[in-house]
Every structure is written in C-alpha cells, then in structure tokens.
Amino acid sequence: MPAPLPTRSVTHPAAGADARLHWWALALPALAFGLLLLLLAGSGQAHAASGDGSALTQVTGRLLRVLG
C-alpha cells in the first residue's frame, strides 16, 4: 500500500491594498457619465429635424465643440 501523499494548500493573496483597478475600469464609467450628461444638457435645446445633417454629424460636431 503506497504512502498517502501530502496535500498542498493553495493560499490566495488577500484582496486588500494590493488589489488595483485597470485604468479603463475608471475611465469608461466616467466617459459614459460625461456623455450622458451632455445628452441631458443638450436636450433643452431640442427641435424638430430639419434635414440639415445626419444625427451622427450633429453629435460629432457638438462633441468636437465641447472638447475643443
């Protein structure tokens, strides 16, 4: 009869001060919040579509005005 093998215990590091977030884990929610805030802030100036450009063109133009 073979001798019983010793079992190894695996220790996991504590999720305390060593736990770090990736940069995108903070940047993406902040970006999403900012974009939603811009959409809400611009909704007070809503008007009927006049056909002078697509919605994507208008959103891109507004985003460029805010950033630059």
Tab-separated table of N, CA and C in Angstrom:
chain	number	residue	atom	x	y	z
A	1	MET	N	0.849	-1.168	0.000
A	1	MET	CA	0.000	0.000	0.000
A	1	MET	C	0.900	1.238	0.000
A	2	PRO	N	0.686	2.150	-0.970
A	2	PRO	CA	1.536	3.343	-1.037
A	2	PRO	C	1.207	4.316	0.085
A	3	ALA	N	2.205	5.091	0.424
A	3	ALA	CA	2.032	6.091	1.481
A	3	ALA	C	1.166	7.237	0.959
A	4	PRO	N	0.328	7.806	1.805
A	4	PRO	CA	-0.509	8.921	1.356
A	4	PRO	C	0.354	10.144	1.017
A	5	LEU	N	-0.005	10.797	-0.058
A	5	LEU	CA	0.726	11.982	-0.488
A	5	LEU	C	0.251	13.201	0.295
A	6	PRO	N	1.179	14.034	0.685
A	6	PRO	CA	0.758	15.249	1.399
A	6	PRO	C	0.008	16.182	0.443
A	7	THR	N	-1.018	16.800	0.945
A	7	THR	CA	-1.788	17.737	0.118
A	7	THR	C	-1.212	19.133	0.268
A	8	ARG	N	-1.239	19.857	-0.843
A	8	ARG	CA	-0.741	21.232	-0.826
A	8	ARG	C	-1.910	22.169	-0.618
A	9	SER	N	-1.724	23.101	0.234
A	9	SER	CA	-2.756	24.121	0.392
A	9	SER	C	-2.358	25.334	-0.440
A	10	VAL	N	-3.287	25.800	-1.230
A	10	VAL	CA	-3.044	26.959	-2.093
A	10	VAL	C	-3.549	28.186	-1.360
A	11	THR	N	-2.664	29.137	-1.174
A	11	THR	CA	-3.060	30.371	-0.499
A	11	THR	C	-3.269	31.456	-1.543
A	12	HIS	N	-4.379	32.120	-1.454
A	12	HIS	CA	-4.696	33.230	-2.349
A	12	HIS	C	-4.358	34.528	-1.632
A	13	PRO	N	-3.786	35.485	-2.368
A	13	PRO	CA	-3.476	36.767	-1.709
A	13	PRO	C	-4.758	37.487	-1.293
A	14	ALA	N	-4.685	38.184	-0.221
A	14	ALA	CA	-5.842	38.928	0.280
A	14	ALA	C	-6.165	40.067	-0.679
A	15	ALA	N	-7.421	40.289	-0.899
A	15	ALA	CA	-7.853	41.364	-1.801
A	15	ALA	C	-7.983	42.647	-0.990
A	16	GLY	N	-6.889	43.189	-0.590
A	16	GLY	CA	-6.896	44.403	0.221
A	16	GLY	C	-6.195	45.520	-0.512
A	17	ALA	N	-5.111	45.973	0.031
A	17	ALA	CA	-4.377	47.098	-0.533
A	17	ALA	C	-3.693	46.736	-1.845
A	18	ASP	N	-3.479	45.451	-2.092
A	18	ASP	CA	-2.797	45.049	-3.318
A	18	ASP	C	-3.729	44.977	-4.515
A	19	ALA	N	-5.026	45.035	-4.308
A	19	ALA	CA	-5.978	44.977	-5.419
A	19	ALA	C	-6.010	46.333	-6.109
A	20	ARG	N	-5.718	46.330	-7.434
A	20	ARG	CA	-5.709	47.573	-8.195
A	20	ARG	C	-6.627	47.443	-9.389
A	21	LEU	N	-7.242	48.539	-9.758
A	21	LEU	CA	-8.104	48.576	-10.930
A	21	LEU	C	-7.288	48.964	-12.154
A	22	HIS	N	-7.710	48.481	-13.296
A	22	HIS	CA	-7.096	48.922	-14.539
A	22	HIS	C	-7.562	50.345	-14.830
A	23	TRP	N	-6.833	51.042	-15.696
A	23	TRP	CA	-7.160	52.443	-15.982
A	23	TRP	C	-8.537	52.560	-16.616
A	24	TRP	N	-8.908	51.580	-17.435
A	24	TRP	CA	-10.192	51.674	-18.126
A	24	TRP	C	-11.370	51.378	-17.215
A	25	ALA	N	-11.116	50.740	-16.076
A	25	ALA	CA	-12.200	50.446	-15.142
A	25	ALA	C	-12.735	51.734	-14.510
A	26	LEU	N	-11.943	52.772	-14.494
A	26	LEU	CA	-12.396	54.077	-14.002
A	26	LEU	C	-12.733	55.030	-15.144
A	27	ALA	N	-12.001	54.905	-16.256
A	27	ALA	CA	-12.186	55.842	-17.364
A	27	ALA	C	-13.502	55.605	-18.107
A	28	LEU	N	-13.872	54.355	-18.331
A	28	LEU	CA	-15.086	54.090	-19.102
A	28	LEU	C	-16.361	54.546	-18.397
A	29	PRO	N	-16.549	54.259	-17.116
A	29	PRO	CA	-17.754	54.804	-16.465
A	29	PRO	C	-17.765	56.327	-16.421
A	30	ALA	N	-16.599	56.940	-16.237
A	30	ALA	CA	-16.541	58.403	-16.220
A	30	ALA	C	-16.890	58.970	-17.593
A	31	LEU	N	-16.405	58.325	-18.645
A	31	LEU	CA	-16.720	58.770	-20.002
A	31	LEU	C	-18.207	58.607	-20.298
A	32	ALA	N	-18.766	57.469	-19.904
A	32	ALA	CA	-20.193	57.239	-20.123
A	32	ALA	C	-21.033	58.255	-19.359
A	33	PHE	N	-20.656	58.550	-18.130
A	33	PHE	CA	-21.378	59.553	-17.350
A	33	PHE	C	-21.314	60.917	-18.024
A	34	GLY	N	-20.141	61.292	-18.500
A	34	GLY	CA	-19.986	62.576	-19.164
A	34	GLY	C	-20.816	62.679	-20.433
A	35	LEU	N	-20.833	61.605	-21.215
A	35	LEU	CA	-21.620	61.631	-22.452
A	35	LEU	C	-23.117	61.700	-22.154
A	36	LEU	N	-23.573	60.958	-21.168
A	36	LEU	CA	-24.985	61.035	-20.805
A	36	LEU	C	-25.352	62.413	-20.266
A	37	LEU	N	-24.450	63.014	-19.519
A	37	LEU	CA	-24.687	64.362	-19.008
A	37	LEU	C	-24.787	65.366	-20.159
A	38	LEU	N	-23.937	65.203	-21.176
A	38	LEU	CA	-24.014	66.081	-22.347
A	38	LEU	C	-25.338	65.896	-23.083
A	39	LEU	N	-25.781	64.650	-23.198
A	39	LEU	CA	-27.060	64.417	-23.872
A	39	LEU	C	-28.212	65.050	-23.107
A	40	LEU	N	-28.169	64.956	-21.788
A	40	LEU	CA	-29.232	65.562	-20.986
A	40	LEU	C	-29.175	67.081	-21.043
A	41	ALA	N	-27.985	67.638	-21.023
A	41	ALA	CA	-27.837	69.090	-21.036
A	41	ALA	C	-28.280	69.667	-22.378
A	42	GLY	N	-28.058	68.933	-23.453
A	42	GLY	CA	-28.435	69.417	-24.776
A	42	GLY	C	-29.885	69.182	-25.120
A	43	SER	N	-30.602	68.425	-24.297
A	43	SER	CA	-31.986	68.115	-24.637
A	43	SER	C	-32.908	69.314	-24.444
A	44	GLY	N	-32.489	70.340	-23.715
A	44	GLY	CA	-33.306	71.535	-23.547
A	44	GLY	C	-33.389	72.351	-24.818
A	45	GLN	N	-32.478	72.123	-25.741
A	45	GLN	CA	-32.457	72.846	-26.997
A	45	GLN	C	-32.984	71.986	-28.146
A	46	ALA	N	-33.782	70.983	-27.808
A	46	ALA	CA	-34.280	70.062	-28.827
A	46	ALA	C	-35.236	70.777	-29.776
A	47	HIS	N	-35.163	70.411	-31.042
A	47	HIS	CA	-36.063	70.959	-32.047
A	47	HIS	C	-36.330	69.881	-33.098
A	48	ALA	N	-37.275	70.127	-33.939
A	48	ALA	CA	-37.629	69.156	-34.971
A	48	ALA	C	-36.487	69.021	-35.970
A	49	ALA	N	-36.360	67.851	-36.532
A	49	ALA	CA	-35.298	67.606	-37.514
A	49	ALA	C	-35.557	68.442	-38.761
A	50	SER	N	-34.512	69.112	-39.226
A	50	SER	CA	-34.680	69.991	-40.378
A	50	SER	C	-34.002	69.439	-41.626
A	51	GLY	N	-33.315	68.309	-41.489
A	51	GLY	CA	-32.689	67.708	-42.657
A	51	GLY	C	-31.369	68.341	-43.036
A	52	ASP	N	-30.769	69.146	-42.165
A	52	ASP	CA	-29.504	69.801	-42.491
A	52	ASP	C	-28.292	68.950	-42.134
A	53	GLY	N	-28.483	67.720	-41.799
A	53	GLY	CA	-27.375	66.826	-41.489
A	53	GLY	C	-27.862	65.622	-40.708
A	54	SER	N	-27.078	64.584	-40.753
A	54	SER	CA	-27.483	63.387	-40.025
A	54	SER	C	-27.252	63.597	-38.529
A	55	ALA	N	-27.871	62.751	-37.736
A	55	ALA	CA	-27.730	62.853	-36.288
A	55	ALA	C	-26.289	62.603	-35.878
A	56	LEU	N	-25.617	61.677	-36.568
A	56	LEU	CA	-24.220	61.386	-36.245
A	56	LEU	C	-23.336	62.603	-36.485
A	57	THR	N	-23.594	63.328	-37.556
A	57	THR	CA	-22.831	64.539	-37.855
A	57	THR	C	-23.069	65.600	-36.787
A	58	GLN	N	-24.296	65.744	-36.352
A	58	GLN	CA	-24.611	66.743	-35.332
A	58	GLN	C	-23.974	66.391	-33.987
A	59	VAL	N	-24.042	65.110	-33.607
A	59	VAL	CA	-23.447	64.688	-32.330
A	59	VAL	C	-21.937	64.843	-32.378
A	60	THR	N	-21.327	64.480	-33.493
A	60	THR	CA	-19.879	64.626	-33.628
A	60	THR	C	-19.477	66.085	-33.558
A	61	GLY	N	-20.224	66.960	-34.215
A	61	GLY	CA	-19.929	68.388	-34.168
A	61	GLY	C	-20.061	68.950	-32.765
A	62	ARG	N	-21.100	68.532	-32.053
A	62	ARG	CA	-21.293	69.008	-30.673
A	62	ARG	C	-20.179	68.505	-29.768
A	63	LEU	N	-19.762	67.244	-29.966
A	63	LEU	CA	-18.678	66.672	-29.179
A	63	LEU	C	-17.369	67.404	-29.435
A	64	LEU	N	-17.107	67.740	-30.693
A	64	LEU	CA	-15.894	68.488	-31.013
A	64	LEU	C	-15.928	69.900	-30.433
A	65	ARG	N	-17.106	70.537	-30.422
A	65	ARG	CA	-17.205	71.872	-29.821
A	65	ARG	C	-16.953	71.824	-28.318
A	66	VAL	N	-17.454	70.770	-27.665
A	66	VAL	CA	-17.265	70.656	-26.219
A	66	VAL	C	-15.809	70.368	-25.887
A	67	LEU	N	-15.165	69.494	-26.655
A	67	LEU	CA	-13.786	69.115	-26.378
A	67	LEU	C	-12.781	70.165	-26.824
A	68	GLY	N	-13.089	70.896	-27.855
A	68	GLY	CA	-12.080	71.809	-28.393
A	68	GLY	C	-12.473	73.177	-28.259
